Amino acid sequence: MLTSVVLGATLLSILLWLPDWVTVAVMTALVLFGAWEWSAFLRLVAPGPRLGYVALVGMLLWLVWRFSTTPERRDLILVLAVLWWLAALAWIVFAPRRVSPWAAAAAGVMALVPSWFALVRLRLTFPHGAQWVLFALMLVWVADIGAFFFGRQFGRVRLAPVVSPNKTWEGLLGGISVSALVAVAGGQWFHVPLAAFLPLCLAAVAFSVVGDLTESLLKRFAGMKDSGSIFPGHGGVMDRIDSLTGAAPVLLLGLSLLGVIP
């Protein structure tokens, strides 16, 4: 509980009261630390190769940012990210035991780079970008909390028993239902038509589950329970942002298609 309070207070301080470049720097640091944790999913042990993977992700962050100079290029990156998550869903459903270090490496790039890009664009593109990032975080985290509560109370039917035995369909539906309340509040706050905004938010939440399950699949491949131990009682960075990696690109692409961002 104490860890959650400290993390929440720190997050609010960074998003709402510090300059945007601080937020971008923190996001970048978290993603690079997440890349370090992800390198363990490749069954890498020596620090050199693991640092090499982090360097690769860092270089790709820079290249993607330099490439995304127009709305068309921005949307292309986001479309590719969504296509990847659809492929990841097929991976989870049809071949969860077919994992290799190369597949894990590619999955990390496709999870981390577009999600960083989407969150940074959310922060910098909108006049109230900090509020949009906070909304994205709340949407995903409320869904996670709702899924945990409903799964514990009512869970019977397993969602993906090979990948994550504790997740249930009841938990998934409960999480989506709770996140719908956040979506309705967000639509009112940002003055976005709810008829289109609500389905977009629910789609983002659905993809957040794919992000979570993808990390679970790779942790099982690597024989790990948590991605790390940086947060006492809460695991590593990836354990905190895995759902966000699936949701952020979907949310930004939807906002672009809806004309909320130019």
GROMACS .gro file of C-alpha atoms in nm:
model
  262
    1MET     CA    1   0.000   0.000   0.000
    2LEU     CA    2   0.278   0.244   0.094
    3THR     CA    3   0.454   0.176  -0.235
    4SER     CA    4   0.134   0.250  -0.429
    5VAL     CA    5   0.080   0.579  -0.244
    6VAL     CA    6   0.436   0.693  -0.304
    7LEU     CA    7   0.422   0.597  -0.671
    8GLY     CA    8   0.089   0.773  -0.718
    9ALA     CA    9   0.205   1.093  -0.549
   10THR     CA   10   0.527   1.095  -0.749
   11LEU     CA   11   0.339   1.040  -1.074
   12LEU     CA   12   0.096   1.324  -1.008
   13SER     CA   13   0.380   1.559  -0.919
   14ILE     CA   14   0.569   1.481  -1.238
   15LEU     CA   15   0.267   1.502  -1.468
   16LEU     CA   16   0.086   1.803  -1.330
   17TRP     CA   17   0.348   2.032  -1.182
   18LEU     CA   18   0.676   1.977  -1.365
   19PRO     CA   19   0.771   2.085  -1.720
   20ASP     CA   20   0.681   1.855  -2.007
   21TRP     CA   21   1.046   1.767  -2.073
   22VAL     CA   22   1.066   1.617  -1.724
   23THR     CA   23   0.770   1.391  -1.803
   24VAL     CA   24   0.932   1.284  -2.131
   25ALA     CA   25   1.262   1.215  -1.953
   26VAL     CA   26   1.090   1.004  -1.688
   27MET     CA   27   0.892   0.811  -1.951
   28THR     CA   28   1.212   0.745  -2.144
   29ALA     CA   29   1.395   0.628  -1.832
   30LEU     CA   30   1.109   0.394  -1.740
   31VAL     CA   31   1.095   0.244  -2.089
   32LEU     CA   32   1.471   0.190  -2.096
   33PHE     CA   33   1.458   0.029  -1.752
   34GLY     CA   34   1.169  -0.179  -1.882
   35ALA     CA   35   1.392  -0.282  -2.173
   36TRP     CA   36   1.654  -0.396  -1.922
   37GLU     CA   37   1.395  -0.611  -1.747
   38TRP     CA   38   1.261  -0.737  -2.081
   39SER     CA   39   1.611  -0.849  -2.181
   40ALA     CA   40   1.582  -1.115  -1.909
   41PHE     CA   41   1.288  -1.263  -2.105
   42LEU     CA   42   1.543  -1.340  -2.377
   43ARG     CA   43   1.720  -1.559  -2.120
   44LEU     CA   44   2.017  -1.325  -2.132
   45VAL     CA   45   2.232  -1.333  -1.820
   46ALA     CA   46   2.550  -1.138  -1.894
   47PRO     CA   47   2.522  -0.759  -1.848
   48GLY     CA   48   2.679  -0.685  -2.189
   49PRO     CA   49   2.408  -0.839  -2.410
   50ARG     CA   50   2.136  -0.703  -2.185
   51LEU     CA   51   2.278  -0.351  -2.212
   52GLY     CA   52   2.300  -0.403  -2.587
   53TYR     CA   53   1.927  -0.473  -2.597
   54VAL     CA   54   1.859  -0.157  -2.396
   55ALA     CA   55   2.077   0.040  -2.639
   56LEU     CA   56   1.882  -0.104  -2.932
   57VAL     CA   57   1.551   0.005  -2.781
   58GLY     CA   58   1.693   0.349  -2.706
   59MET     CA   59   1.813   0.392  -3.065
   60LEU     CA   60   1.472   0.286  -3.196
   61LEU     CA   61   1.299   0.541  -2.972
   62TRP     CA   62   1.509   0.812  -3.137
   63LEU     CA   63   1.454   0.678  -3.489
   64VAL     CA   64   1.079   0.650  -3.445
   65TRP     CA   65   1.060   1.003  -3.313
   66ARG     CA   66   1.264   1.137  -3.605
   67PHE     CA   67   1.048   0.944  -3.851
   68SER     CA   68   0.715   1.070  -3.712
   69THR     CA   69   0.738   1.419  -3.859
   70THR     CA   70   0.389   1.417  -4.017
   71PRO     CA   71   0.046   1.300  -3.902
   72GLU     CA   72   0.055   1.030  -4.170
   73ARG     CA   73   0.383   0.888  -4.041
   74ARG     CA   74   0.260   0.912  -3.683
   75ASP     CA   75  -0.050   0.713  -3.769
   76LEU     CA   76   0.155   0.458  -3.964
   77ILE     CA   77   0.359   0.385  -3.651
   78LEU     CA   78   0.041   0.345  -3.448
   79VAL     CA   79  -0.126   0.120  -3.707
   80LEU     CA   80   0.180  -0.106  -3.709
   81ALA     CA   81   0.164  -0.120  -3.329
   82VAL     CA   82  -0.203  -0.223  -3.335
   83LEU     CA   83  -0.129  -0.489  -3.597
   84TRP     CA   84   0.146  -0.620  -3.371
   85TRP     CA   85  -0.092  -0.650  -3.076
   86LEU     CA   86  -0.340  -0.838  -3.294
   87ALA     CA   87  -0.058  -1.075  -3.385
   88ALA     CA   88   0.030  -1.103  -3.016
   89LEU     CA   89  -0.329  -1.196  -2.941
   90ALA     CA   90  -0.310  -1.475  -3.199
   91TRP     CA   91   0.019  -1.585  -3.043
   92ILE     CA   92  -0.142  -1.606  -2.699
   93VAL     CA   93  -0.449  -1.794  -2.824
   94PHE     CA   94  -0.298  -2.036  -3.074
   95ALA     CA   95   0.071  -2.084  -2.990
   96PRO     CA   96   0.150  -1.975  -2.633
   97ARG     CA   97   0.421  -2.240  -2.596
   98ARG     CA   98   0.605  -2.143  -2.913
   99VAL     CA   99   0.850  -1.887  -2.780
  100SER     CA  100   1.212  -1.819  -2.865
  101PRO     CA  101   1.462  -1.556  -2.753
  102TRP     CA  102   1.434  -1.387  -3.094
  103ALA     CA  103   1.055  -1.372  -3.066
  104ALA     CA  104   1.087  -1.230  -2.715
  105ALA     CA  105   1.332  -0.966  -2.840
  106ALA     CA  106   1.100  -0.859  -3.121
  107ALA     CA  107   0.802  -0.852  -2.885
  108GLY     CA  108   0.989  -0.618  -2.651
  109VAL     CA  109   1.066  -0.374  -2.931
  110MET     CA  110   0.705  -0.374  -3.051
  111ALA     CA  111   0.570  -0.333  -2.699
  112LEU     CA  112   0.804  -0.066  -2.566
  113VAL     CA  113   0.881   0.162  -2.860
  114PRO     CA  114   0.526   0.239  -2.985
  115SER     CA  115   0.389   0.277  -2.631
  116TRP     CA  116   0.664   0.528  -2.545
  117PHE     CA  117   0.590   0.711  -2.869
  118ALA     CA  118   0.216   0.721  -2.798
  119LEU     CA  119   0.255   0.849  -2.442
  120VAL     CA  120   0.506   1.116  -2.542
  121ARG     CA  121   0.279   1.230  -2.824
  122LEU     CA  122  -0.013   1.243  -2.584
  123ARG     CA  123   0.194   1.461  -2.352
  124LEU     CA  124   0.329   1.698  -2.615
  125THR     CA  125   0.054   1.717  -2.880
  126PHE     CA  126  -0.243   1.820  -2.667
  127PRO     CA  127  -0.283   2.156  -2.491
  128HIS     CA  128  -0.363   1.955  -2.177
  129GLY     CA  129  -0.130   1.668  -2.254
  130ALA     CA  130  -0.052   1.593  -1.890
  131GLN     CA  131  -0.421   1.531  -1.828
  132TRP     CA  132  -0.442   1.300  -2.127
  133VAL     CA  133  -0.149   1.092  -2.004
  134LEU     CA  134  -0.306   1.078  -1.659
  135PHE     CA  135  -0.634   0.967  -1.815
  136ALA     CA  136  -0.459   0.688  -2.008
  137LEU     CA  137  -0.294   0.567  -1.689
  138MET     CA  138  -0.617   0.580  -1.490
  139LEU     CA  139  -0.812   0.399  -1.761
  140VAL     CA  140  -0.570   0.108  -1.758
  141TRP     CA  141  -0.503   0.094  -1.387
  142VAL     CA  142  -0.873   0.110  -1.294
  143ALA     CA  143  -0.936  -0.175  -1.537
  144ASP     CA  144  -0.655  -0.375  -1.373
  145ILE     CA  145  -0.795  -0.313  -1.026
  146GLY     CA  146  -1.147  -0.399  -1.137
  147ALA     CA  147  -1.027  -0.718  -1.303
  148PHE     CA  148  -0.841  -0.820  -0.987
  149PHE     CA  149  -1.143  -0.755  -0.764
  150PHE     CA  150  -1.403  -0.921  -0.986
  151GLY     CA  151  -1.169  -1.208  -1.061
  152ARG     CA  152  -1.112  -1.275  -0.693
  153GLN     CA  153  -1.479  -1.251  -0.607
  154PHE     CA  154  -1.650  -1.410  -0.906
  155GLY     CA  155  -1.381  -1.567  -1.124
  156ARG     CA  156  -1.459  -1.916  -1.248
  157VAL     CA  157  -1.369  -1.944  -1.618
  158ARG     CA  158  -1.000  -1.905  -1.693
  159LEU     CA  159  -0.909  -1.652  -1.959
  160ALA     CA  160  -0.571  -1.788  -2.073
  161PRO     CA  161  -0.480  -2.086  -1.854
  162VAL     CA  162  -0.149  -2.163  -2.028
  163VAL     CA  163  -0.025  -1.804  -2.007
  164SER     CA  164  -0.178  -1.666  -1.687
  165PRO     CA  165  -0.386  -1.919  -1.489
  166ASN     CA  166  -0.517  -1.663  -1.239
  167LYS     CA  167  -0.692  -1.443  -1.494
  168THR     CA  168  -1.058  -1.512  -1.563
  169TRP     CA  169  -1.327  -1.398  -1.803
  170GLU     CA  170  -1.528  -1.267  -1.510
  171GLY     CA  171  -1.234  -1.051  -1.407
  172LEU     CA  172  -1.191  -0.925  -1.763
  173LEU     CA  173  -1.557  -0.826  -1.793
  174GLY     CA  174  -1.550  -0.664  -1.450
  175GLY     CA  175  -1.241  -0.463  -1.537
  176ILE     CA  176  -1.392  -0.344  -1.863
  177SER     CA  177  -1.714  -0.245  -1.686
  178VAL     CA  178  -1.531  -0.037  -1.427
  179SER     CA  179  -1.310   0.126  -1.691
  180ALA     CA  180  -1.626   0.232  -1.877
  181LEU     CA  181  -1.701   0.468  -1.589
  182VAL     CA  182  -1.359   0.628  -1.630
  183ALA     CA  183  -1.420   0.657  -2.004
  184VAL     CA  184  -1.755   0.832  -1.949
  185ALA     CA  185  -1.593   1.076  -1.706
  186GLY     CA  186  -1.307   1.133  -1.950
  187GLY     CA  187  -1.540   1.204  -2.238
  188GLN     CA  188  -1.717   1.469  -2.031
  189TRP     CA  189  -1.391   1.620  -1.907
  190PHE     CA  190  -1.227   1.644  -2.250
  191HIS     CA  191  -1.550   1.725  -2.436
  192VAL     CA  192  -1.519   1.429  -2.673
  193PRO     CA  193  -1.841   1.274  -2.811
  194LEU     CA  194  -1.910   0.973  -2.595
  195ALA     CA  195  -2.063   0.764  -2.874
  196ALA     CA  196  -1.718   0.727  -3.030
  197PHE     CA  197  -1.498   0.785  -2.726
  198LEU     CA  198  -1.645   0.508  -2.510
  199PRO     CA  199  -1.587   0.229  -2.766
  200LEU     CA  200  -1.234   0.361  -2.821
  201CYS     CA  201  -1.155   0.347  -2.450
  202LEU     CA  202  -1.298  -0.002  -2.417
  203ALA     CA  203  -1.089  -0.113  -2.714
  204ALA     CA  204  -0.781   0.034  -2.547
  205VAL     CA  205  -0.862  -0.159  -2.230
  206ALA     CA  206  -0.907  -0.480  -2.429
  207PHE     CA  207  -0.564  -0.430  -2.586
  208SER     CA  208  -0.421  -0.358  -2.242
  209VAL     CA  209  -0.514  -0.715  -2.148
  210VAL     CA  210  -0.319  -0.841  -2.448
  211GLY     CA  211  -0.019  -0.641  -2.331
  212ASP     CA  212  -0.047  -0.793  -1.985
  213LEU     CA  213  -0.083  -1.147  -2.119
  214THR     CA  214   0.209  -1.105  -2.358
  215GLU     CA  215   0.439  -1.016  -2.071
  216SER     CA  216   0.301  -1.311  -1.872
  217LEU     CA  217   0.371  -1.545  -2.163
  218LEU     CA  218   0.733  -1.428  -2.181
  219LYS     CA  219   0.785  -1.441  -1.805
  220ARG     CA  220   0.675  -1.804  -1.809
  221PHE     CA  221   0.919  -1.870  -2.093
  222ALA     CA  222   1.198  -1.714  -1.887
  223GLY     CA  223   1.089  -1.888  -1.565
  224MET     CA  224   1.018  -1.560  -1.385
  225LYS     CA  225   0.737  -1.461  -1.151
  226ASP     CA  226   0.799  -1.085  -1.170
  227SER     CA  227   0.990  -0.880  -1.423
  228GLY     CA  228   1.197  -0.726  -1.143
  229SER     CA  229   1.194  -0.613  -0.783
  230ILE     CA  230   1.243  -0.237  -0.803
  231PHE     CA  231   0.901  -0.171  -0.643
  232PRO     CA  232   0.866  -0.356  -0.310
  233GLY     CA  233   0.564  -0.583  -0.328
  234HIS     CA  234   0.482  -0.471  -0.681
  235GLY     CA  235   0.749  -0.633  -0.894
  236GLY     CA  236   0.937  -0.449  -1.165
  237VAL     CA  237   0.873  -0.167  -1.409
  238MET     CA  238   0.726  -0.400  -1.671
  239ASP     CA  239   0.483  -0.539  -1.414
  240ARG     CA  240   0.351  -0.185  -1.374
  241ILE     CA  241   0.338  -0.080  -1.741
  242ASP     CA  242   0.268  -0.404  -1.932
  243SER     CA  243  -0.101  -0.320  -1.974
  244LEU     CA  244  -0.017   0.033  -2.081
  245THR     CA  245   0.202  -0.091  -2.366
  246GLY     CA  246  -0.106  -0.238  -2.533
  247ALA     CA  247  -0.346   0.046  -2.456
  248ALA     CA  248  -0.147   0.363  -2.533
  249PRO     CA  249  -0.102   0.318  -2.912
  250VAL     CA  250  -0.466   0.219  -2.954
  251LEU     CA  251  -0.586   0.523  -2.761
  252LEU     CA  252  -0.371   0.769  -2.957
  253LEU     CA  253  -0.459   0.615  -3.294
  254GLY     CA  254  -0.828   0.633  -3.207
  255LEU     CA  255  -0.799   0.997  -3.104
  256SER     CA  256  -0.631   1.068  -3.436
  257LEU     CA  257  -0.903   0.890  -3.633
  258LEU     CA  258  -1.170   1.076  -3.437
  259GLY     CA  259  -1.007   1.407  -3.526
  260VAL     CA  260  -0.931   1.495  -3.163
  261ILE     CA  261  -0.568   1.553  -3.264
  262PRO     CA  262  -0.465   1.701  -3.598
   0.00000   0.00000   0.00000
